[in-house]
Coordinates of C-alpha atoms in Angstrom, one line a residue:
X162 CA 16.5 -21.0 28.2
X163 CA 19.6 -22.5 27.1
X164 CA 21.9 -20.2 25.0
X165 CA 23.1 -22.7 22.3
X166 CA 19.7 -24.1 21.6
X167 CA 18.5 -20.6 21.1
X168 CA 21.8 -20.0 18.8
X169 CA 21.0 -23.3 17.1
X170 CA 17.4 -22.0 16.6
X171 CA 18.2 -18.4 15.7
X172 CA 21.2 -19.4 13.0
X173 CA 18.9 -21.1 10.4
X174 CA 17.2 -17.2 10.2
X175 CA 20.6 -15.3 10.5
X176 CA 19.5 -13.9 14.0
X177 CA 22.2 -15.7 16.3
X178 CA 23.5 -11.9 17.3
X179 CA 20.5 -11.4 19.1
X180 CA 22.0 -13.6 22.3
X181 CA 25.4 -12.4 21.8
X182 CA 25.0 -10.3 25.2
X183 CA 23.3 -13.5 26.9
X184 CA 26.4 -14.1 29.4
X185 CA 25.8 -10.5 30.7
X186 CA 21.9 -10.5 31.6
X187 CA 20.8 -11.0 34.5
X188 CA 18.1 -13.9 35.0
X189 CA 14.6 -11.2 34.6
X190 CA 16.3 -9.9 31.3
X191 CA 17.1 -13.2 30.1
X192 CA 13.8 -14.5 30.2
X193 CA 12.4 -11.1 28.8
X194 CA 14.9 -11.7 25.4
X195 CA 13.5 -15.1 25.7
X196 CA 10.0 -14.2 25.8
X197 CA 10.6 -12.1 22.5
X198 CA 12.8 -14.6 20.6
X199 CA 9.6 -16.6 21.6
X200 CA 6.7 -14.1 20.2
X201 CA 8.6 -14.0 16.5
X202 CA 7.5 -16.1 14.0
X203 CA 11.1 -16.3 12.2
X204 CA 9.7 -18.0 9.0
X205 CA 7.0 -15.2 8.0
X206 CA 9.6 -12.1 9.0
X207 CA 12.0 -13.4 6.8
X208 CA 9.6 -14.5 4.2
X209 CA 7.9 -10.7 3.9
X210 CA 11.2 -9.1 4.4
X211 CA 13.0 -10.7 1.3
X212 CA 9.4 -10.4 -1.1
X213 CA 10.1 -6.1 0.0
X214 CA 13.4 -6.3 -0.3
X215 CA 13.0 -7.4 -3.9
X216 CA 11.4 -4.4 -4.7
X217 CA 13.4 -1.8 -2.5
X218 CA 15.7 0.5 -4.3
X219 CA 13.8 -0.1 -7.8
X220 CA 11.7 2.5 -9.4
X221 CA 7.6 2.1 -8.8
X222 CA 5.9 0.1 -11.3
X223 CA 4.2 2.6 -13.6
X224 CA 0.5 1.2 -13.4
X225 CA -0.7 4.0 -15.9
X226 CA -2.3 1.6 -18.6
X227 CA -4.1 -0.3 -15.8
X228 CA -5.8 2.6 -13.8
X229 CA -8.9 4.5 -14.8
X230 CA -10.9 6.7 -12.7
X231 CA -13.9 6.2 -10.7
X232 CA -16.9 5.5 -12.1
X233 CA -19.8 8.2 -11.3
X234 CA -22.0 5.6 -10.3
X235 CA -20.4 4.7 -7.4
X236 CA -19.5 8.1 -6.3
X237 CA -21.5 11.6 -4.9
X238 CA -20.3 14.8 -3.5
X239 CA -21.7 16.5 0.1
X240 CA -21.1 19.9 -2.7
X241 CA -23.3 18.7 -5.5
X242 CA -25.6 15.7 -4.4
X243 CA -29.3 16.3 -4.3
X244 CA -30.2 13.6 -2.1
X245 CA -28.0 15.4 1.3
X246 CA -31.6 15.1 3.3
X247 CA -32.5 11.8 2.5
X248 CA -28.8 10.4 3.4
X249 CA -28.4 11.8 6.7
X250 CA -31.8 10.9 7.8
X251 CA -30.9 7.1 6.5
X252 CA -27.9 7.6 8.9
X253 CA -29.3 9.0 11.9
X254 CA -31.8 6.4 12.0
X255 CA -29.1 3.8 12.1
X256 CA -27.3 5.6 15.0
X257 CA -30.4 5.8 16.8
X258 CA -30.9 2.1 16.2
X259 CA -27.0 1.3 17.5
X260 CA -26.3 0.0 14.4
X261 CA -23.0 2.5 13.9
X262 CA -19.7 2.2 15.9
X263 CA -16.6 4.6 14.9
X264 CA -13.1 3.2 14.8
X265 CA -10.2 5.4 15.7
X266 CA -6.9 4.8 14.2
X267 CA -5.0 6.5 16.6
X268 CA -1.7 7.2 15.6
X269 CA 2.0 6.9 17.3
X270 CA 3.6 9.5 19.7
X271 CA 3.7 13.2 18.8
X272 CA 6.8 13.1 18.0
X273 CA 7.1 16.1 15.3
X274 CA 4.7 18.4 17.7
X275 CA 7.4 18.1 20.0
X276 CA 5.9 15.8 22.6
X277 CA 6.2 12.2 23.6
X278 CA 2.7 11.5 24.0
X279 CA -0.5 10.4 21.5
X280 CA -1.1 12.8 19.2
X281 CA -4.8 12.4 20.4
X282 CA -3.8 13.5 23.8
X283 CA -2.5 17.0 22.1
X284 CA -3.9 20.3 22.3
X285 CA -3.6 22.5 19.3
X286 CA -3.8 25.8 21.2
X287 CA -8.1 26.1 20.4
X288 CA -9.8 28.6 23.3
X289 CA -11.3 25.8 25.2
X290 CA -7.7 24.5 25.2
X291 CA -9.5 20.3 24.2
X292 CA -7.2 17.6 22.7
X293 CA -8.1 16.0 19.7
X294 CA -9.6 13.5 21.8
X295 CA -12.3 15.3 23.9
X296 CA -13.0 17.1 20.3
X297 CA -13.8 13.9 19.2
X298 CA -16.0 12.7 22.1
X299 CA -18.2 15.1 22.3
X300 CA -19.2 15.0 18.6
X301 CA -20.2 11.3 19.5
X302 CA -22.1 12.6 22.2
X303 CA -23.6 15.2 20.4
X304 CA -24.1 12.7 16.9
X305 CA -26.1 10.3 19.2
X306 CA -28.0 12.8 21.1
X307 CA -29.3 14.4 17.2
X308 CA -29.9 10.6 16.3
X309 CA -32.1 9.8 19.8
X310 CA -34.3 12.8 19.1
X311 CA -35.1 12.7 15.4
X312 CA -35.8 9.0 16.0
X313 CA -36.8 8.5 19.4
X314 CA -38.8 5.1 19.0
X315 CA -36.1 3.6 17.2
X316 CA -33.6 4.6 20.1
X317 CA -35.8 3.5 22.8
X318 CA -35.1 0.2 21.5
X319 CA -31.7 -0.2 21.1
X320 CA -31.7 1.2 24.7
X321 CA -28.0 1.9 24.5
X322 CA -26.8 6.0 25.2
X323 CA -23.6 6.1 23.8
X324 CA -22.1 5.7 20.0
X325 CA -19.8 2.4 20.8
X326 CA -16.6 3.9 20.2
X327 CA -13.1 1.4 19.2
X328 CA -9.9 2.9 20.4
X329 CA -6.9 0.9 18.3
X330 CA -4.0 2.9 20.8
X331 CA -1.9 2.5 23.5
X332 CA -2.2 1.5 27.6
X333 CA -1.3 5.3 27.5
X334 CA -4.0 6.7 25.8
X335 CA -7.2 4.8 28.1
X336 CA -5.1 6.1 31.1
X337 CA -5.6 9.3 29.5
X338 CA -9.6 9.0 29.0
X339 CA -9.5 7.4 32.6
X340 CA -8.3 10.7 33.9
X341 CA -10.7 12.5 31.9
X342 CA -13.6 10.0 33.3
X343 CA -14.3 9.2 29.2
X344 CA -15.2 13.2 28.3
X345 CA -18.9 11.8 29.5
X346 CA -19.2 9.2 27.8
X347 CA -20.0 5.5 29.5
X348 CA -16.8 3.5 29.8
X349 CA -18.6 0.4 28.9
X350 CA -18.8 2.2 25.4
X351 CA -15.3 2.7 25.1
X352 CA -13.1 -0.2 24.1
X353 CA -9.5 0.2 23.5
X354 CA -7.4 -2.2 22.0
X355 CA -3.8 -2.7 20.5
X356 CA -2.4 -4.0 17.2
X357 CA 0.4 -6.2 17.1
X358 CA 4.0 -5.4 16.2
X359 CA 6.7 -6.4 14.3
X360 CA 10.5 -6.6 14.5
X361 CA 12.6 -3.9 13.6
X362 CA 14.7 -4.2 10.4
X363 CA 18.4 -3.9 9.2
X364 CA 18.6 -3.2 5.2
X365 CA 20.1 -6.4 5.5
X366 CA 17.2 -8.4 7.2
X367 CA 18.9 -8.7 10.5
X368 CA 16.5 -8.3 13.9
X369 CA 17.8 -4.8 15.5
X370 CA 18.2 -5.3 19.8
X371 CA 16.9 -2.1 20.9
X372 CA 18.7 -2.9 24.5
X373 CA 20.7 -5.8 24.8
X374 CA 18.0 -8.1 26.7
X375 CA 14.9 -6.3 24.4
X376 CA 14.1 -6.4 20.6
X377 CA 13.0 -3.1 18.4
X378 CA 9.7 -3.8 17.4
X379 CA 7.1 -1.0 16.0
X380 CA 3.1 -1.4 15.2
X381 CA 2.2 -2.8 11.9
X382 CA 0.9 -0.2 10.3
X383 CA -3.0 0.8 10.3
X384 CA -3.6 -2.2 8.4
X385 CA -2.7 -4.4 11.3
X386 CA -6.4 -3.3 12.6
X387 CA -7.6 -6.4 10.6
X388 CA -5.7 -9.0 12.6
X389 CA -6.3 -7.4 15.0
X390 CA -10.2 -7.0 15.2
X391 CA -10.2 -10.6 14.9
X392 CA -7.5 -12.5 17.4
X393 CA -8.5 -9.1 20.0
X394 CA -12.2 -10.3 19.6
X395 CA -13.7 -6.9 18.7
X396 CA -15.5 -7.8 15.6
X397 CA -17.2 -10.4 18.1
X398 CA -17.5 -7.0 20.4
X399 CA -19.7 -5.0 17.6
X400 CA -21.6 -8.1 16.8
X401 CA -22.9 -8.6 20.2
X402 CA -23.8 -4.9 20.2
X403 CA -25.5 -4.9 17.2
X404 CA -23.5 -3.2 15.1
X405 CA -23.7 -3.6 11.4
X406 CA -21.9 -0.3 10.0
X407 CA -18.4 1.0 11.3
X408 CA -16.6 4.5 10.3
X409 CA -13.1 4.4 10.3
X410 CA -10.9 7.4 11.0
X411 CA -7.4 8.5 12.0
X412 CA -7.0 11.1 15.1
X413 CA -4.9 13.7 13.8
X414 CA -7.8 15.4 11.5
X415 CA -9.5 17.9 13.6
X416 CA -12.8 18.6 11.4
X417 CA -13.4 14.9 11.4
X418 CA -17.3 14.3 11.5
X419 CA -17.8 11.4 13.4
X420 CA -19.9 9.0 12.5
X421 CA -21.1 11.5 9.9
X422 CA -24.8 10.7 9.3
X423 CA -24.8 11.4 5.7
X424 CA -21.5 10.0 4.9
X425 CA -23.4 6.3 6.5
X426 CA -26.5 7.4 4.6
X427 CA -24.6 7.9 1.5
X428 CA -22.9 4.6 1.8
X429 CA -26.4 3.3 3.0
X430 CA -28.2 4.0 -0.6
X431 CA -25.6 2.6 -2.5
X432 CA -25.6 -0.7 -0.5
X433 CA -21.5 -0.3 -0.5
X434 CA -19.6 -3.4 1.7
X435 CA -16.3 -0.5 1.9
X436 CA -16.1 3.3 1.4
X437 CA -13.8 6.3 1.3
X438 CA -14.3 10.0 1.7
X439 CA -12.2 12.1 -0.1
X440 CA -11.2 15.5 -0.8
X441 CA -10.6 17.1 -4.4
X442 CA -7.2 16.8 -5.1
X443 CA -6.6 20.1 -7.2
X444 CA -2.7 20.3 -8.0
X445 CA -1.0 17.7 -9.7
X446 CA 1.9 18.1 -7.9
X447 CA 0.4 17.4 -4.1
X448 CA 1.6 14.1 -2.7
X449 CA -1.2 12.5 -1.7
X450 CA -2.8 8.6 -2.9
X451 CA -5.8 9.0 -4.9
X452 CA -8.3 6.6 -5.3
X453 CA -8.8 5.2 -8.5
X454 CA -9.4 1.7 -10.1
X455 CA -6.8 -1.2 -11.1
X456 CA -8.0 -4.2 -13.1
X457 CA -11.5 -3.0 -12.5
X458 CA -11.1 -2.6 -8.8
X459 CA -10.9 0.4 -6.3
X460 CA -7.3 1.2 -5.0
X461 CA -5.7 4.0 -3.5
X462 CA -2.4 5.0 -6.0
X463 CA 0.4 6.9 -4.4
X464 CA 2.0 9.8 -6.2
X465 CA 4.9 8.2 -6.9
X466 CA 2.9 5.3 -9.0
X467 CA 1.6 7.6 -11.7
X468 CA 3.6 9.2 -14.5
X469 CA 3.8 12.8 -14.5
X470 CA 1.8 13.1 -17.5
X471 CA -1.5 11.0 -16.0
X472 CA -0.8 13.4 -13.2
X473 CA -1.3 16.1 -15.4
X474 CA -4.6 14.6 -17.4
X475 CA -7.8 16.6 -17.1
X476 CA -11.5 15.8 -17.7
X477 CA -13.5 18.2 -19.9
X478 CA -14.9 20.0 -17.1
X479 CA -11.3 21.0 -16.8
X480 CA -10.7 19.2 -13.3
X481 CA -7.9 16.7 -12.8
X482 CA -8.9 12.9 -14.1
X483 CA -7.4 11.4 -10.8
X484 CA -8.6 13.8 -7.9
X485 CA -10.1 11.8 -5.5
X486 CA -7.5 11.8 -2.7
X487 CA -7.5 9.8 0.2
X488 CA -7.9 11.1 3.7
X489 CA -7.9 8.0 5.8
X490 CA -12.1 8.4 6.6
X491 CA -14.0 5.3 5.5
X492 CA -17.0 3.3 6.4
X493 CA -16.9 -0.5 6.2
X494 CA -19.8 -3.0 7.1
X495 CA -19.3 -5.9 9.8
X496 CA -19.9 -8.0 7.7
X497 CA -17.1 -7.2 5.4
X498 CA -14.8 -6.8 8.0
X499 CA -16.2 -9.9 9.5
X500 CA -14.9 -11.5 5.8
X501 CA -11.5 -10.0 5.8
X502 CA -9.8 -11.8 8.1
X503 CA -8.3 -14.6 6.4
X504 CA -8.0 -12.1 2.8
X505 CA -5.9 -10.2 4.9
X506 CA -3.2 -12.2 4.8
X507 CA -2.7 -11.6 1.3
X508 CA -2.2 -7.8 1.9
X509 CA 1.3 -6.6 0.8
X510 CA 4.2 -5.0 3.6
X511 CA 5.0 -1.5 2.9
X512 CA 8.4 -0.8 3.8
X513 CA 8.6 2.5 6.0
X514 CA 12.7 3.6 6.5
X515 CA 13.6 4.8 9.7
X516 CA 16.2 5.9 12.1
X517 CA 15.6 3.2 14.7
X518 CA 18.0 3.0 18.1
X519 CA 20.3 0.0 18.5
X520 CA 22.6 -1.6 20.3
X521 CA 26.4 -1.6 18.8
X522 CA 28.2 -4.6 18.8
X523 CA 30.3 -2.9 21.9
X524 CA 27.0 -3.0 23.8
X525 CA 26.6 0.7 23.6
X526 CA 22.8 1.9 23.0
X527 CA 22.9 4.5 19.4
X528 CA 21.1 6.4 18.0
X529 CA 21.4 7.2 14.6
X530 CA 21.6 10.4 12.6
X531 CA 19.9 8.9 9.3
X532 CA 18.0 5.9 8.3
X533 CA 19.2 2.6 9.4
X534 CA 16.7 0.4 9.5
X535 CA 12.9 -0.5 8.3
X536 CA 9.7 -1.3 9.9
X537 CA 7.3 -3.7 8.0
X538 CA 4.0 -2.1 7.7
X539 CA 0.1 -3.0 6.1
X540 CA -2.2 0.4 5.0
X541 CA -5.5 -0.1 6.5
X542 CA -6.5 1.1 2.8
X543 CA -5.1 -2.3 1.2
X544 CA -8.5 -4.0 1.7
X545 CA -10.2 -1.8 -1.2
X546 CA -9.6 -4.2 -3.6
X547 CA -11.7 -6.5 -1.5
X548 CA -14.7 -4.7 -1.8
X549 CA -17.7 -6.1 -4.2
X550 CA -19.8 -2.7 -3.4
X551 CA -17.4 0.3 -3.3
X552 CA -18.5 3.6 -3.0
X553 CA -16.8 7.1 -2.7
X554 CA -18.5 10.4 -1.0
X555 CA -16.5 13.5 -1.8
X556 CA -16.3 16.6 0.7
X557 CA -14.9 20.2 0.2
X558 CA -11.6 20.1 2.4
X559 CA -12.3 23.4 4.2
X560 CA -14.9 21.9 5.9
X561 CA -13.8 18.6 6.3
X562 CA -10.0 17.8 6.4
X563 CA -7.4 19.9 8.7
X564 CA -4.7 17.2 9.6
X565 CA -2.3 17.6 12.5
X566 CA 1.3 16.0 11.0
X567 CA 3.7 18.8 12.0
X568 CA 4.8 21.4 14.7
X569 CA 4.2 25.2 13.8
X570 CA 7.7 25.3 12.4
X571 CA 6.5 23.8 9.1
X572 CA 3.8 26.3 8.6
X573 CA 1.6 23.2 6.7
X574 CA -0.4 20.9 8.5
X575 CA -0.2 22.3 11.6
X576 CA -1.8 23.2 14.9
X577 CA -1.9 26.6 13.8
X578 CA -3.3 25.1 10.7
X579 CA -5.9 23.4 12.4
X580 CA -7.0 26.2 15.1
X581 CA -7.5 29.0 11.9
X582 CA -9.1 26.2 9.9
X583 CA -11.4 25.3 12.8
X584 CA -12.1 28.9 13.7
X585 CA -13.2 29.8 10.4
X586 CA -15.9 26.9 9.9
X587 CA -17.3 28.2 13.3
X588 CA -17.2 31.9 11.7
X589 CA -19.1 30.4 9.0
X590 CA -21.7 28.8 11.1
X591 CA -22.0 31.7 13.2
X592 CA -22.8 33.9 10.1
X593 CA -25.0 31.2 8.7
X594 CA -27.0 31.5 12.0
X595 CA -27.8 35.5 11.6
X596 CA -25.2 36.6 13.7
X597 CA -24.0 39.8 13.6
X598 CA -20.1 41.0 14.5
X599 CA -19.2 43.9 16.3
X600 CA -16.3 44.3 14.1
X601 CA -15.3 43.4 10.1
X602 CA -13.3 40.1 11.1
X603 CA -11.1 38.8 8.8
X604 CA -11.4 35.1 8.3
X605 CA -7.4 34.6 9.5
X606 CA -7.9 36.6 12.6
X607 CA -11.4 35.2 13.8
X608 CA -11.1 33.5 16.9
X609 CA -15.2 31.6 17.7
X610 CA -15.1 28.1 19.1
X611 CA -18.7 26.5 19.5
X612 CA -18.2 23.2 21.5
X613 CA -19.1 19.9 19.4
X614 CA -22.2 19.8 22.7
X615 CA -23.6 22.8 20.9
X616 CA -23.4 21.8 17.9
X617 CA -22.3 19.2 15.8
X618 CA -22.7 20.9 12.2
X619 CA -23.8 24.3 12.6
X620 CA -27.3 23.4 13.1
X621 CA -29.4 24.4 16.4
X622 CA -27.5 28.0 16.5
X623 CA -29.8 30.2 14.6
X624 CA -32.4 29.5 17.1
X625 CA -30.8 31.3 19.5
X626 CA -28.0 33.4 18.2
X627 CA -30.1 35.4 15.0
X628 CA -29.9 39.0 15.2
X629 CA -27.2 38.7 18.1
X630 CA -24.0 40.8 18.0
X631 CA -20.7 38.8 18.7
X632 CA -17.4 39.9 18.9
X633 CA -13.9 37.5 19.1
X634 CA -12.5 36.0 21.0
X635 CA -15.5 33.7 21.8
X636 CA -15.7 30.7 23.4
X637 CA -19.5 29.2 23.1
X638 CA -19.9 25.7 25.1
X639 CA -22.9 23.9 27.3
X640 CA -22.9 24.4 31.3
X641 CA -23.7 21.9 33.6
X642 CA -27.4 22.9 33.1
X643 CA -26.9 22.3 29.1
X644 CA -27.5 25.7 28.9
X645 CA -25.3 27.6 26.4
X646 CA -22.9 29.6 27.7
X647 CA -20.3 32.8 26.0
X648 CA -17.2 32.7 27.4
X649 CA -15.6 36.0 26.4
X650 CA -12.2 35.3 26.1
X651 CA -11.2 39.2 26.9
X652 CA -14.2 39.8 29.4
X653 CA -14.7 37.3 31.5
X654 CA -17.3 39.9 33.1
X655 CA -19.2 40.0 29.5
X656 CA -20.1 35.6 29.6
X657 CA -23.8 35.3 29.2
X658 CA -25.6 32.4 29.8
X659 CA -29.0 31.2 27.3
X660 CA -31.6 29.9 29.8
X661 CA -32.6 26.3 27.9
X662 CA -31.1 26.2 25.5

């Protein structure tokens, strides 16, 4: 741990001022600095960060006469598709035969809800008062226990009771489902695992020291899960588990079907290698990526790649030409995954500015009021290009999409965006089911929960709920006995209980 060799090692990059506090560390936080000098690959970060640096501050290439929208071929809609039955009966089969795993994308720290934990951990405010991430479990629970029964032979053999579930988050967030003993599911079905990260970023390419013995590093982006599924040995993981078909998903959307049996069926009949649900993007203006093709091959576009006027072009069914927008939901095959690996090295950084914390060159920790710095990232969407077999499945966004970005402040997006959103697809289900109301709700005042154990689409309810007269707020979950249960959220002396159900 000699200073001038690591001076003589870091000038050739330009990252000398990265020991320039060495004479004041003590011995633990001199080795710490050393073990980070140690982890960077100096060659590669300066090699990605002057290709991005080339193209920051210059306008986005307009790719207008390369694009062209989807083909219908390779794309269906859960609205319009005749073949619904025979897709989610292709899926459940393949859940019961353990041959589907869902990958989570979990995102950073909820830091614009106000809290400094995973968003996953967070609760949006629903009856039951569950975070994203017991929302999320018990759909596995119930998806495999739908699967089991409508194809029992096939699960017997598999022999395996749980959805195999891949957690790319944080130490913090399986100390979470620790506490939480796995919302029921067996841990052994439950493998976390963390991407890498990257050094922090001056505009001028110099390594930022977070502290004055520690480096700023952040993740690398969602599309680190590549590297990642190889060097962290989970793709060896699904393999041994006889897995062939993987949906991918980020945390924060709370009406997230997981592993959605027609979504794999869909994908399923068209023999795709990679696939993306979408939603119908239906103002020009909204900043979302679309997915479209480039040179003949499937790409999500942001908004600011397009011209205004391809924005604005229309098919003759009135309905904008590039609507497909991305919602981070996809399904990929092992296989293809298995193939990515060393393609993924080809995958472009995205540059992502940020007010990132440093130390001054008086020692003193800052924190800036504006950008100051930039993190290197990859979009786990960069591998569409990749795909021979690409197939898109579109959904209506009411029933499907209700993402969790901001605090209530923002009024978009939020978790009282996501409880009304969630409330009124139960409402729905509930009427679907026969129920009657003891009062005219309105759809932005109902307040019904069913628990994912009850139901994972709004089937199984009319069974027992036709002809029945609810009123909200209403709480339906399972008991210990599975038996459904009301929890009147006024009355607690009005909860009934369904014998067997």
């Amino acid at each position: 741990m000699n200073k001038h060799q690591l001076e003589s090692r870091l000038k050739e990059y330009g990252q000398e001022h990265l020991v320039q506090f060495w004479d004041e560390l003590s011995m633990e936080q001199q080795q710490e600095l050393f073990n980070d000098i140690n982890e960077i690959n100096f060659e590669k970060v300066m090699s990605n960060f002057n290709k991005v640096k080339s193209e920051m501050g210059t306008a986005q290439q307009q790719i207008d006469s390369m694009i062209e929208p989807v083909s219908s071929e390779a794309k269906d809609s859960l609205t319009s598709s005749k073949h619904i039955d025979s897709y989610e009966l292709q899926g459940l089969k393949a859940i019961a035969q353990n041959e589907v795993a869902v990958l989570l994308l979990a995102s950073g720290q909820g830091t614009r809800l106000g809290v400094s934990y995973p968003k996953g951990m967070y609760s949006v405010g629903l009856l039951s008062n569950k975070s994203l991430y017991q929302i999320q479990a018990e759909r596995l629970l119930k998806i495999k226990k739908l699967a089991d029964q409508k194809f029992p032979t096939e699960a017997a053999r598999s022999n395996q009771k749980n959805i195999p579930w891949y957690i790319m988050a944080s130490e913090q967030t399986q100390k979470f489902f620790e506490s939480k003993k796995y919302f029921g599911l067996e841990k052994e079905n439950v493998t976390f695992f963390e991407q890498y990260q990257l050094p922090c970023l001056t505009n001028e390419g110099k390594i930022i020291l977070d502290q004055k013995h520690k480096i700023s590093k952040a993740p690398d982006g969602n599309g680190g899960l590549y590297r990642a599924l190889y060097q962290r040995g989970i793709l060896k993981d699904m393999k041994n588990k006889g897995v062939k078909y993987v949906h991918v998903y980020c945390v924060d959307n709370i009406l997230v079907k997981m592993a959605d049996p027609v979504f794999i069926g869909f994908c399923l009949s068209q023999n795709a290698d990679c696939a993306a649900k979408v939603v119908k993007k239906v103002q020009p203006e909204e900043k979302v990526g679309v997915i479209c093709k480039v040179n003949n091959k499937y790409q999500v576009v942001e908004y600011s790649e397009i011209s205004e006027q391809t924005r604005n072009l229309r098919d003759t069914s009135g309905e904008l030409m590039y609507n497909a927008g991305n919602i981070c939901n996809h399904f990929m095959t092992v296989d293809f995954l298995s193939d990515i690996y060393e393609r993924e090295k080809q995958l472009p950084y995205h540059v992502a500015e940020k007010k990132i914390a440093f130390v001054a060159n008086n020692g003193e920790r800052t924190l800036p009021k504006s950008n100051n710095g930039i993190k290197l990232e990859k979009f786990v969407f960069d591998v569409f290009p990749f795909s021979e077999r690409f197939a898109i499945w579109e959904v209506p966004r009411e029933q499907e999409f209700s993402p969790l970005k901001n605090s209530d402040e923002a009024k978009k997006d939020c978790p009282s965006t996501c409880r009304a959103d969630l409330y009124a697809q139960h409402f729905e289900w509930l009427r679907n089911a026969g129920v009657q109301f003891e009062q005219k709700e309105q759809n932005d005042k109902v307040m019904f929960e069913i628990s994912p154990l009850v139901s994972y689409n709004g089937e199984g309810l009319r069974e027992y709920l036709i002809g029945k007269t609810l009123k909200t707020p209403l709480n339906i979950e399972l008991d210990h006995m599975d038996n459904i249960k009301f929890n009147d959220m006024e009355n607690s002396e009005r909860d009934e209980i369904i014998i067997g159900a």
